[in-house]
Short mmCIF file of C-alpha atoms in Angstrom, two decimals:
data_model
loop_
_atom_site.label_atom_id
_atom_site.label_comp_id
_atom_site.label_asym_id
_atom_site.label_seq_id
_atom_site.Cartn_x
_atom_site.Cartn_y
_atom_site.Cartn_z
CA UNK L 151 110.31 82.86 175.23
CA UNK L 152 112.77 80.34 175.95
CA UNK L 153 110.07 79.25 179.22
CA UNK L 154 107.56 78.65 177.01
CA UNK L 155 109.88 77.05 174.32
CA UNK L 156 111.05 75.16 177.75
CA UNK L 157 107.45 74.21 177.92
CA UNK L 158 106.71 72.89 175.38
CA UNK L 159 108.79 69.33 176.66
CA UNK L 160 106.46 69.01 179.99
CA UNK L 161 105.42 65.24 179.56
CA UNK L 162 101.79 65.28 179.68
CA UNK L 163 99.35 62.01 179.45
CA UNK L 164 99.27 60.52 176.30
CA UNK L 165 95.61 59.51 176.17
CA UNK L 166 93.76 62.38 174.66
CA UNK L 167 96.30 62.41 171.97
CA UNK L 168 95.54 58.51 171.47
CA UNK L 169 91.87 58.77 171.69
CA UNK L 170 92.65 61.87 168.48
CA UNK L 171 94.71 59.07 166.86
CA UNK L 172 91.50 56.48 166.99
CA UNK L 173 89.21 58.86 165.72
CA UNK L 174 91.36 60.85 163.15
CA UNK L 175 91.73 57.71 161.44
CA UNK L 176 88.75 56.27 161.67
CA UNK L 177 86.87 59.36 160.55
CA UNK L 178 88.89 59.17 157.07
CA UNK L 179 88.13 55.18 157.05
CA UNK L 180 84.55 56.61 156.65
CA UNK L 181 85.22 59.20 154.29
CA UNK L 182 86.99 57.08 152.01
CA UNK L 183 83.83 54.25 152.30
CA UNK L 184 81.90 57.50 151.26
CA UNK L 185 83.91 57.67 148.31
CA UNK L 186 83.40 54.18 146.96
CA UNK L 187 79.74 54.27 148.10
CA UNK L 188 78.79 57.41 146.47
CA UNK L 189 80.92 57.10 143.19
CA UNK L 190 82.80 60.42 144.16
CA UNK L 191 85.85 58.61 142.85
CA UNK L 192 84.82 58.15 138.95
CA UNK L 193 82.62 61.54 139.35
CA UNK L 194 85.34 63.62 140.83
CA UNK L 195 89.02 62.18 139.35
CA UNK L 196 87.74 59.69 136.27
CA UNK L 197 85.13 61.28 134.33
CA UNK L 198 86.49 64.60 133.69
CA UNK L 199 89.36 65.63 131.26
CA UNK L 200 90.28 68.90 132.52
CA UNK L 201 91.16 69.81 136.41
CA UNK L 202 91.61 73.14 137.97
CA UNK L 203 95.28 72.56 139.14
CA UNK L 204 96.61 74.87 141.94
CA UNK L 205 99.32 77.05 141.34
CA UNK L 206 102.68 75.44 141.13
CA UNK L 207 101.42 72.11 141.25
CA UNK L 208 99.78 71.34 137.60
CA UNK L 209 101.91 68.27 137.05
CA UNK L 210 99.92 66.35 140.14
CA UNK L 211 97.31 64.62 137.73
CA UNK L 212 94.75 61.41 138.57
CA UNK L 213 96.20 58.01 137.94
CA UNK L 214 94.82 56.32 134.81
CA UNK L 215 92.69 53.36 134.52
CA UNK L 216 91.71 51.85 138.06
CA UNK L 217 94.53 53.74 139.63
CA UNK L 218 92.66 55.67 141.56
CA UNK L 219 90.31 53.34 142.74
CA UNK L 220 93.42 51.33 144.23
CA UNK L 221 94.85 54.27 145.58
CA UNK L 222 91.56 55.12 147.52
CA UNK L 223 91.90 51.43 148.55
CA UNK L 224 95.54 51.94 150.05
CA UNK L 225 94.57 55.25 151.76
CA UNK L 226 91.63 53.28 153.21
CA UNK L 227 94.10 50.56 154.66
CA UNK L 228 96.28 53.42 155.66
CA UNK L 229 93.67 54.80 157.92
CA UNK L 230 92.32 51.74 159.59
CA UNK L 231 96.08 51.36 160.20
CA UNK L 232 96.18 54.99 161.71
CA UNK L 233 93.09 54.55 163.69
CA UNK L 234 95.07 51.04 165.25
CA UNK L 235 98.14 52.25 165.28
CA UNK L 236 99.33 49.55 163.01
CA UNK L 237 103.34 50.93 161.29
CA UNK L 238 101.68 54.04 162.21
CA UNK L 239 104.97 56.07 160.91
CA UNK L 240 104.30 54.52 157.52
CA UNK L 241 100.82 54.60 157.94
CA UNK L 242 100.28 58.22 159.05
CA UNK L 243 102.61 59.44 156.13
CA UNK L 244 100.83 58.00 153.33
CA UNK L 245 97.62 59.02 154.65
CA UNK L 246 98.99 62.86 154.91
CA UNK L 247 100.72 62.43 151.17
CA UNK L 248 97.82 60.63 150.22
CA UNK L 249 95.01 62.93 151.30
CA UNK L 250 97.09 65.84 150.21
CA UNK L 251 97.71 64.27 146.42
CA UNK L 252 93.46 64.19 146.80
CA UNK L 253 93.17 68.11 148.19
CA UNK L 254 95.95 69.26 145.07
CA UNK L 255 93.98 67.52 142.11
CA UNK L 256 91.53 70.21 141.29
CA UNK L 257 90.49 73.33 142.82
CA UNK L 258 86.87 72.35 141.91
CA UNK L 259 86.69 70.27 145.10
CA UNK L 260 88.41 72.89 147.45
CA UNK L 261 86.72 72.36 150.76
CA UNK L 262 88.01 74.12 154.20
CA UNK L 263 87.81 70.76 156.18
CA UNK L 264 89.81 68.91 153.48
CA UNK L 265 92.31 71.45 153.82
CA UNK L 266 92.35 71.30 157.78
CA UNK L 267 92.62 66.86 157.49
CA UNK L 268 95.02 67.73 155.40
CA UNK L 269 97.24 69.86 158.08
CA UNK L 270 96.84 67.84 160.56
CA UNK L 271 97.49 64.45 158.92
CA UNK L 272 100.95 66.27 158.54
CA UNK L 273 101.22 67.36 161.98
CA UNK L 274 100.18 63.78 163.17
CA UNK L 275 103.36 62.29 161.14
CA UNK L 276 105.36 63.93 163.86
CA UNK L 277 102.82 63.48 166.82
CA UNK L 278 104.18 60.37 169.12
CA UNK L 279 100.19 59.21 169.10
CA UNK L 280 101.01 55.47 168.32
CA UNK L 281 102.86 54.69 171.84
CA UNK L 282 100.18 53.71 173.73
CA UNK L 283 96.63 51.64 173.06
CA UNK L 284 98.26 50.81 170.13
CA UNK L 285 98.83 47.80 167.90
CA UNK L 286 103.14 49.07 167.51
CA UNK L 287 102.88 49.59 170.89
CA UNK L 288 101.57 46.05 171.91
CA UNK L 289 104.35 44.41 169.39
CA UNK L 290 107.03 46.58 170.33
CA UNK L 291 106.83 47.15 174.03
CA UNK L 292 109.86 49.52 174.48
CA UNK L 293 108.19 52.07 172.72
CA UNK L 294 105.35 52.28 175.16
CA UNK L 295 104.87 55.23 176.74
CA UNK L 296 102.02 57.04 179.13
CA UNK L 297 103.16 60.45 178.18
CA UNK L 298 104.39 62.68 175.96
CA UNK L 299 105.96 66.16 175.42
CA UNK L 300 103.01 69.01 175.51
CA UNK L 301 103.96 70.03 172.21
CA UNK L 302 102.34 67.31 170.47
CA UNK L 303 98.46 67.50 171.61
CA UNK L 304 99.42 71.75 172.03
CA UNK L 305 100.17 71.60 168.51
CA UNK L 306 97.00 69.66 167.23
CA UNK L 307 95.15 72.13 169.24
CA UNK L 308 96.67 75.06 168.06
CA UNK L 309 95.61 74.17 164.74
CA UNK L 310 91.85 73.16 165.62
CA UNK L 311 91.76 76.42 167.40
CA UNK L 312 93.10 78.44 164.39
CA UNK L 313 90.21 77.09 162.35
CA UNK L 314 87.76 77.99 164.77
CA UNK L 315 89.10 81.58 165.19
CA UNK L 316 89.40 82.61 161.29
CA UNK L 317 86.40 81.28 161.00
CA UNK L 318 84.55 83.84 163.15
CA UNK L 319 87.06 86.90 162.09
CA UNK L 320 85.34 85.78 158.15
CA UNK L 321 82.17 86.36 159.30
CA UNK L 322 82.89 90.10 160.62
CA UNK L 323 81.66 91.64 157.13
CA UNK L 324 78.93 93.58 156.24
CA UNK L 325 76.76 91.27 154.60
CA UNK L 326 77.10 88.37 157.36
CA UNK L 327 76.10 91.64 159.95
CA UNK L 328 72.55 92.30 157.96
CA UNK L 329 72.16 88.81 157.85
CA UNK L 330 73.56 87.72 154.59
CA UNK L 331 73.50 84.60 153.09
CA UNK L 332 71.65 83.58 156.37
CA UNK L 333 68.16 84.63 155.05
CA UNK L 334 68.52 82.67 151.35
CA UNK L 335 69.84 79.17 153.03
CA UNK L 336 67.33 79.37 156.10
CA UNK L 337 64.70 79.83 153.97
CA UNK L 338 64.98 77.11 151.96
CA UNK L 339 64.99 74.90 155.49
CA UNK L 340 61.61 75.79 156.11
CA UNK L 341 60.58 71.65 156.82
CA UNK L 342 63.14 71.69 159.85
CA UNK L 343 61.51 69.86 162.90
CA UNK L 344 59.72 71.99 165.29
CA UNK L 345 62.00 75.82 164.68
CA UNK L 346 61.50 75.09 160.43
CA UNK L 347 58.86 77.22 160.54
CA UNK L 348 60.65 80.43 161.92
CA UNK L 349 63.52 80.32 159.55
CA UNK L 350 62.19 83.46 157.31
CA UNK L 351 61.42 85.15 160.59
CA UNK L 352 64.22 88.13 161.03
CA UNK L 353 65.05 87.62 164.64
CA UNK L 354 65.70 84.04 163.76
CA UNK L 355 68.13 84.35 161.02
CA UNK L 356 70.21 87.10 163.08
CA UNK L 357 69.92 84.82 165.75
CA UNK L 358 71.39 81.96 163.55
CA UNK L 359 74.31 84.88 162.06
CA UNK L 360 75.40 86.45 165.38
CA UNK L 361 75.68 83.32 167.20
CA UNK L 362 77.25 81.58 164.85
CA UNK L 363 80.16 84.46 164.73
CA UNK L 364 80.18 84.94 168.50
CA UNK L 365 80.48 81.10 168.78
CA UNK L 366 83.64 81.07 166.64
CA UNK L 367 85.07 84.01 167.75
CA UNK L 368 84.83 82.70 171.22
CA UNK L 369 84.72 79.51 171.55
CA UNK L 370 88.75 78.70 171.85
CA UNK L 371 88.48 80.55 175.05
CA UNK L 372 85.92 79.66 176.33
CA UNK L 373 87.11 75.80 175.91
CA UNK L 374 91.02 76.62 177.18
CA UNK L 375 89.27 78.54 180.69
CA UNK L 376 88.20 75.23 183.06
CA UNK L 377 85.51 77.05 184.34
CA UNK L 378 83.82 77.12 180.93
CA UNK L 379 84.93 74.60 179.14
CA UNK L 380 82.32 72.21 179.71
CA UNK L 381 79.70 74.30 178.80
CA UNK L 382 81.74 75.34 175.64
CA UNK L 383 82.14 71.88 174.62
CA UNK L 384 78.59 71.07 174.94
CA UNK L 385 77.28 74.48 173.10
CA UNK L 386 79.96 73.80 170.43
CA UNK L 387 78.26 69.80 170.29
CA UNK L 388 75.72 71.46 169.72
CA UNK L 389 76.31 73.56 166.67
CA UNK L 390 77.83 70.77 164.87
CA UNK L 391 74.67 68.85 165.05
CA UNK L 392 72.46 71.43 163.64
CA UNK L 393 75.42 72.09 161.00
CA UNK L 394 75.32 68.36 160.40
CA UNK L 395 71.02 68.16 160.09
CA UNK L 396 70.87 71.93 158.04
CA UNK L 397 73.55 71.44 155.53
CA UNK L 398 75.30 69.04 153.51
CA UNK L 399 78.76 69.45 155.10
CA UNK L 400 79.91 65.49 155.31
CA UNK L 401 82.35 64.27 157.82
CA UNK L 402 83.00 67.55 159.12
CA UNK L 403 80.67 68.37 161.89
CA UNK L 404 81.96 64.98 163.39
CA UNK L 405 85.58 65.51 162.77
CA UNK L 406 85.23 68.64 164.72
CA UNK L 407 83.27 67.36 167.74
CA UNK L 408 86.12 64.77 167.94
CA UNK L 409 88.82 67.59 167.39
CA UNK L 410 87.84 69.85 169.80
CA UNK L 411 88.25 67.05 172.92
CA UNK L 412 91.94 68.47 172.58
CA UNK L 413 91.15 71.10 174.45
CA UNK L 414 90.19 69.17 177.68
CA UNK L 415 92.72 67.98 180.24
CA UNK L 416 95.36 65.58 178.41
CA UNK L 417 94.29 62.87 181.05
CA UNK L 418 90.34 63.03 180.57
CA UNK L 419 90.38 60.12 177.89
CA UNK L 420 92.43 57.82 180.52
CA UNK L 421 89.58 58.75 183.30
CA UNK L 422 87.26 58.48 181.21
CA UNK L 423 88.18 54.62 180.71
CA UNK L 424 89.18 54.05 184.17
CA UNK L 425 85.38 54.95 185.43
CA UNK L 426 83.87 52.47 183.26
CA UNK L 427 82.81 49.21 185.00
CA UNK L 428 84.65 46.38 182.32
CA UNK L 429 88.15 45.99 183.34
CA UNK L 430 89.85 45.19 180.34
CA UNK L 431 88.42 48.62 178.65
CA UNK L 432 90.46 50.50 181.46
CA UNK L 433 93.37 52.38 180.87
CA UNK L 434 95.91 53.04 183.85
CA UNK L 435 99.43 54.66 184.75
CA UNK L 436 101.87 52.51 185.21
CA UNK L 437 102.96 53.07 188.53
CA UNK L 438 106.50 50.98 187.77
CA UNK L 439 107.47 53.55 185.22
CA UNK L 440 108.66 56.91 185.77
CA UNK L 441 107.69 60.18 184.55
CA UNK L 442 110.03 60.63 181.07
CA UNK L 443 112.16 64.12 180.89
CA UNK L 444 111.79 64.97 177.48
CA UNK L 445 115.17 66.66 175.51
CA UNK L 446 114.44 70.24 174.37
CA UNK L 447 114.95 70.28 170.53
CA UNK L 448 115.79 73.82 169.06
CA UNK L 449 114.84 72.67 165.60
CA UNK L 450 111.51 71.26 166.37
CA UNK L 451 110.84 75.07 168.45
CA UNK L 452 112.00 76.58 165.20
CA UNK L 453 109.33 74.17 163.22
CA UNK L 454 106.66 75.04 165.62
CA UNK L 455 107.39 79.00 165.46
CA UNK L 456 107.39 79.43 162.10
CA UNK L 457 103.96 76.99 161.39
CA UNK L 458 102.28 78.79 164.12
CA UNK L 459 103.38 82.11 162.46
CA UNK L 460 102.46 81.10 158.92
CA UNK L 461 98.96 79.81 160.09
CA UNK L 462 98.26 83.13 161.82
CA UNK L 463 99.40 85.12 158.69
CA UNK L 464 98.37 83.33 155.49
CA UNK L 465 94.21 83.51 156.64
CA UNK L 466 95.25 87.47 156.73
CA UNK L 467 96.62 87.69 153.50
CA UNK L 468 93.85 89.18 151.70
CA UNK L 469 93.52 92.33 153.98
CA UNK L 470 96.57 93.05 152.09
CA UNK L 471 95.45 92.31 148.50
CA UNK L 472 92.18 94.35 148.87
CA UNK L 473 89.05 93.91 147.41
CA UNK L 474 86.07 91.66 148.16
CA UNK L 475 87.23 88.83 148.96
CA UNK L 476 84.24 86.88 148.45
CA UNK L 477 83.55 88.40 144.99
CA UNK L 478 86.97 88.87 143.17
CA UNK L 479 87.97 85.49 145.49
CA UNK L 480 91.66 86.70 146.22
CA UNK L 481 92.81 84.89 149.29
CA UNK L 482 89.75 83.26 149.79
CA UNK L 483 91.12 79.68 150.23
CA UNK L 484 92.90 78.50 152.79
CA UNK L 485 91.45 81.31 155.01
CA UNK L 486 88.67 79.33 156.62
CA UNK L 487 85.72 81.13 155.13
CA UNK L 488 83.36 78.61 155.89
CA UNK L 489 80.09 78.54 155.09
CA UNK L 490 80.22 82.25 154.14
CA UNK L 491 78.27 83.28 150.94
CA UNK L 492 75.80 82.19 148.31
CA UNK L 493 77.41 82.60 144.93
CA UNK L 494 75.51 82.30 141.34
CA UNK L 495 77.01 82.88 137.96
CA UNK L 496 76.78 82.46 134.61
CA UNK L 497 79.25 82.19 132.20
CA UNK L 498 79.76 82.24 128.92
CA UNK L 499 83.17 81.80 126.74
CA UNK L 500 83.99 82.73 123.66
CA UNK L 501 87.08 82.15 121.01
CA UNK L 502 88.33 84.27 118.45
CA UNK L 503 90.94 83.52 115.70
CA UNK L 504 93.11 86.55 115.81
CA UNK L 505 94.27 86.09 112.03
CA UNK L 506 90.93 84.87 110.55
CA UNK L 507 88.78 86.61 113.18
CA UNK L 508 86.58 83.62 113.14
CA UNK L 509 84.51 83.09 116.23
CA UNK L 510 83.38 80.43 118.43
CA UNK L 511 80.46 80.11 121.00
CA UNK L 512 82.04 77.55 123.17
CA UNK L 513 79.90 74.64 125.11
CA UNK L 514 81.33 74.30 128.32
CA UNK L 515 79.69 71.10 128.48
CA UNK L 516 82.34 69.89 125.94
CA UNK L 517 85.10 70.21 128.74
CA UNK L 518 83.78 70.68 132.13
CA UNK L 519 81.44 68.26 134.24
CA UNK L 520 78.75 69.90 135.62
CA UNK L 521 80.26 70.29 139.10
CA UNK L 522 83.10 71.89 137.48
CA UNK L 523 81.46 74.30 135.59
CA UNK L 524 79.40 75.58 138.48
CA UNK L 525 82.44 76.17 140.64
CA UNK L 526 84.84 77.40 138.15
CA UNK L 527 81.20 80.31 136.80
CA UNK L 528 81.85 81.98 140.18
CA UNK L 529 85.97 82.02 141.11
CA UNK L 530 87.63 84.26 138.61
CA UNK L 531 91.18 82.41 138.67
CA UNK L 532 89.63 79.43 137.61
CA UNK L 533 87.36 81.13 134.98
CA UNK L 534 90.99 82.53 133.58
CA UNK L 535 92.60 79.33 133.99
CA UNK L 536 90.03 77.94 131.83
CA UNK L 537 90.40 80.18 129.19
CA UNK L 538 93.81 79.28 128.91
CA UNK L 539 92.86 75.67 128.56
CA UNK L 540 90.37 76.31 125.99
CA UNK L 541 93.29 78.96 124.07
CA UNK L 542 95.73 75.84 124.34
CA UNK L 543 93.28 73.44 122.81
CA UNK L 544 92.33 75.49 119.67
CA UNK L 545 96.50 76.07 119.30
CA UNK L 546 96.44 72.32 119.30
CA UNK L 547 93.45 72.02 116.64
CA UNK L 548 95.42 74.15 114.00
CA UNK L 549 94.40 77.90 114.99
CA UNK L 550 97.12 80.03 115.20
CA UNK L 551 97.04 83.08 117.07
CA UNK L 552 93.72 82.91 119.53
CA UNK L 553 91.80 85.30 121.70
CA UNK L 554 89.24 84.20 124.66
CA UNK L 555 86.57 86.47 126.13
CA UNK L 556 84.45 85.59 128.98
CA UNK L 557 81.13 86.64 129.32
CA UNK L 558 80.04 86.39 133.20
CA UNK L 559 77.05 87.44 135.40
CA UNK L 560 77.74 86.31 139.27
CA UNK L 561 75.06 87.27 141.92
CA UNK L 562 76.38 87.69 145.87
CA UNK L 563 74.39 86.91 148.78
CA UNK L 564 71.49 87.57 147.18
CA UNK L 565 72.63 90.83 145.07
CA UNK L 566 71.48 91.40 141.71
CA UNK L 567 73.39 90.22 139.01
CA UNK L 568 76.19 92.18 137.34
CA UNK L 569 79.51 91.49 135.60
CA UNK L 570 82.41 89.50 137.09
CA UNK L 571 84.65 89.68 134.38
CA UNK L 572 85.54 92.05 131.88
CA UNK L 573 84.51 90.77 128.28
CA UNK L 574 86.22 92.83 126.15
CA UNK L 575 89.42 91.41 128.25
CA UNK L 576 91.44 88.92 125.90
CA UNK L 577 91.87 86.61 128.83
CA UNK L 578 94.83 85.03 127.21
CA UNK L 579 96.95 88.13 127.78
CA UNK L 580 96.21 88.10 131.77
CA UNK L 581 98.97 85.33 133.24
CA UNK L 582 97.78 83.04 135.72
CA UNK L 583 100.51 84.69 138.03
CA UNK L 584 99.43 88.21 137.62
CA UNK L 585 98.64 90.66 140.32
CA UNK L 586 96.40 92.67 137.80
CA UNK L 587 92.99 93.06 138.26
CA UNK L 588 91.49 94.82 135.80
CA UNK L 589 90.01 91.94 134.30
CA UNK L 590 87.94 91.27 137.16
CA UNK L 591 85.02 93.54 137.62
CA UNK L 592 84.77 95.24 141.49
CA UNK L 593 81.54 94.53 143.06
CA UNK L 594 79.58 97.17 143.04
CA UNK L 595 75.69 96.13 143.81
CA UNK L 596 73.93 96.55 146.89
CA UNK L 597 72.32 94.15 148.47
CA UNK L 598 68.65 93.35 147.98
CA UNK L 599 66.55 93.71 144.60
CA UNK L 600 68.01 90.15 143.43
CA UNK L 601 67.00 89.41 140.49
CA UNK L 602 66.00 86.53 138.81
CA UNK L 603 68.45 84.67 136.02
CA UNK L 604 69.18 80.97 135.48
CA UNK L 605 72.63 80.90 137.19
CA UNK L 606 73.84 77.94 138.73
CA UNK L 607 74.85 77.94 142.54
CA UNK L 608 78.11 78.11 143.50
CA UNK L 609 79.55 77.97 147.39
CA UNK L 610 76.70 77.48 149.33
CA UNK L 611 78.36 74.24 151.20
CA UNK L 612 81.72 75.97 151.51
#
């Protein structure tokens, strides 16, 4: 242990951690154009009155007014900043904060690759990526460096690879193995140039499931071993292309492809620059300098422990809870289950005046957008942390003493429809913190004989 703490302070080349730097930041410049461009901001964090809050952190709330249009505007400017290196400290830490604050606002808009920007925009407040090809390091010369200590890029990988990994262990279940939700999604696909028209064709949808596991599961590997790496990069390329022209999965497919250049040699973006013909575009050592000896920390060891350990063990967590994890949705986030299931659902809520006993039908329209509503139909903690909402809202209209009962149908992967919740639960007597689960219904249809109902999808772009 204490060589490979010891290791950990090997200078390496700074370059493939700069060339990260450049395209981690300007990756989120794009995303946040996409924001303005596509009125996510108003749709998402203006329009609605209610958010799905995580646990623990319901006082993080939208700004009012234009707020959040001028904070999109800063994290923007904090990007382009990143991507030039520009008070990068300042820079990188508001863009973490910033595109954290985003990730906490509502549960609605849970997406894996959110939550991974979100880990490493941390990481990268620590990572020395700003000390070369760099705007601080033009201004400020005597922070220039050609190298840094392993742990940096090693820890940025770490994470990539962690993500790639869970993602593939997800995917060992019993309805990915026959094929499940690979048949519904492919077959909707049918118009894809030239292989469209084998996409209901079984051997082509296992071929699409298997691959797609054994890609994930291996792929780390594969890309660490020399011998293979090339070949893994260029099969992984590969798969984020026909991720980015199948489904509607946004910056990620890039992100990745730009990610997973962490696992080639730390040098490859300085000989990369140095083979190109225009001499100002090159990159060299500077022979005048010597090699730094980087100062072994035993805090920052500690730090990188205990993240690695916690990254390892929280995508775990619900082998320990039980259940279906795609149905009852315990531990399902922040597990990289990406792009795992097709969930429908219907729900329906009513309100009863314990006192009075009078009743109300409740239009979820009145509350929820439509986004909202579709995501919160098919994840039970957000179905009960609605009810709440809507038991807290009649308290405030006058009624007393109040009862809510959810009515929901959710269809798996295809399965026929059956119950999700209990409805003769009075949700308002199940905490939000609870470890019951008696309220939620255990999935107990096979799959095949779907049928038909008027549900509203749920996760099939997560």
């Amino acid at each position: 242990m204490k060589k490979l703490a010891a290791l950990l302070f090997k200078p390496v080349d700074i370059s493939s951690l700069v060339f990260f730097r450049i395209a981690f930041g300007g990756i989120l410049l794009i995303e946040v154009c996409r924001y303005f461009q596509l009125n996510w901001i108003h749709r998402y964090w203006v329009a609605p009155d209610f958010f799905f809050t995580f646990e623990g952190f319901h006082w993080v709330k939208p700004f009012e007014g234009n707020g959040m249009y001028i904070f999109f505007t800063l994290l923007g400017i904090s990007a382009f900043c990143v991507m030039l290196g520009l008070f990068y400290r300042i820079a990188s830490i508001f863009l973490f904060l910033g595109f954290t604050y985003i990730f906490l606002l509502d549960k609605t808009n849970y997406l894996n690759h959110f939550y991974l920007i979100s880990l490493l925009g941390g990481l990268m407040t620590l990572v020395p990526a700003h000390r070369a090809l760099s705007k601080d390091a033009q201004n400020n010369p005597a922070i220039r460096s050609d190298y840094v200590p392993l742990w940096a890029p090693a820890l940025l990988t770490f994470q990539i690879g962690v993500a790639y990994f869970y993602g593939g262990v997800a995917k060992i279940n019993a309805d990915w193995l026959q094929g499940q939700p690979m048949f519904i999604w492919m077959a909707q696909d049918t118009d894809f140039p030239v292989i469209g028209r084998y996409f209901t064709e079984p051997w082509m949808v296992y071929f699409f499931s298997y691959s797609g596991l054994l890609l994930d599961l291996l792929i780390v590997p594969a890309l660490l071993w020399k011998k293979t790496r090339v070949w893994a990069f260029v099969s992984i390329t590969l798969f984020h292309l026909m991720n980015h022209n199948l489904w509607s999965i946004g910056i990620f497919p890039w992100f990745m492809m730009a990610a997973t250049t962490l696992f080639f040699e730390p040098d490859w973006f300085r000989r990369l620059l140095n083979a190109q013909p225009v001499a100002k575009w090159r990159f060299p050592l500077r022979a005048d300098v010597p090699v730094p000896q980087f100062q072994y920390s035993k805090p920052l060891v500690a730090f990188v422990a205990v993240y690695a350990a916690l990254q390892l063990l929280i995508p775990l967590r619900h082998l320990a809870i039980g259940g279906n994890v795609s149905w009852d949705e315990r531990g399902h986030r922040f597990s990289w289950h990406m792009k795992l299931r097709d969930k429908k659902a219907r729900a329906d809520f009513k309100v009863v005046d314990l006192d009075t006993r009078e009743e109300w039908r409740i239009d979820q329209k009145d509350y929820l957008s439509a986004r909202q509503r579709r995501k919160m139909a098919t994840r039970p903690d957000m179905i009960l942390q609605f009810a709440h909402h809507l038991g807290a809202q009649f308290r405030q209209n006058g009624v007393g003493r109040v009862a809510v009962y959810a009515d929901v149908q959710a269809s798996l992967n295809g399965r026929a429809y059956q119950q999700l919740i209990r409805p003769d639960v009075d949700l308002m007597t199940i905490t939000r913190f609870s470890l019951a689960t008696d309220w939620i219904v255990p999935l107990s249809t096979p799959l095949g004989g779907s049928e038909k109902n008027d549900g509203e999808d749920g996760d099939a772009a997560e």
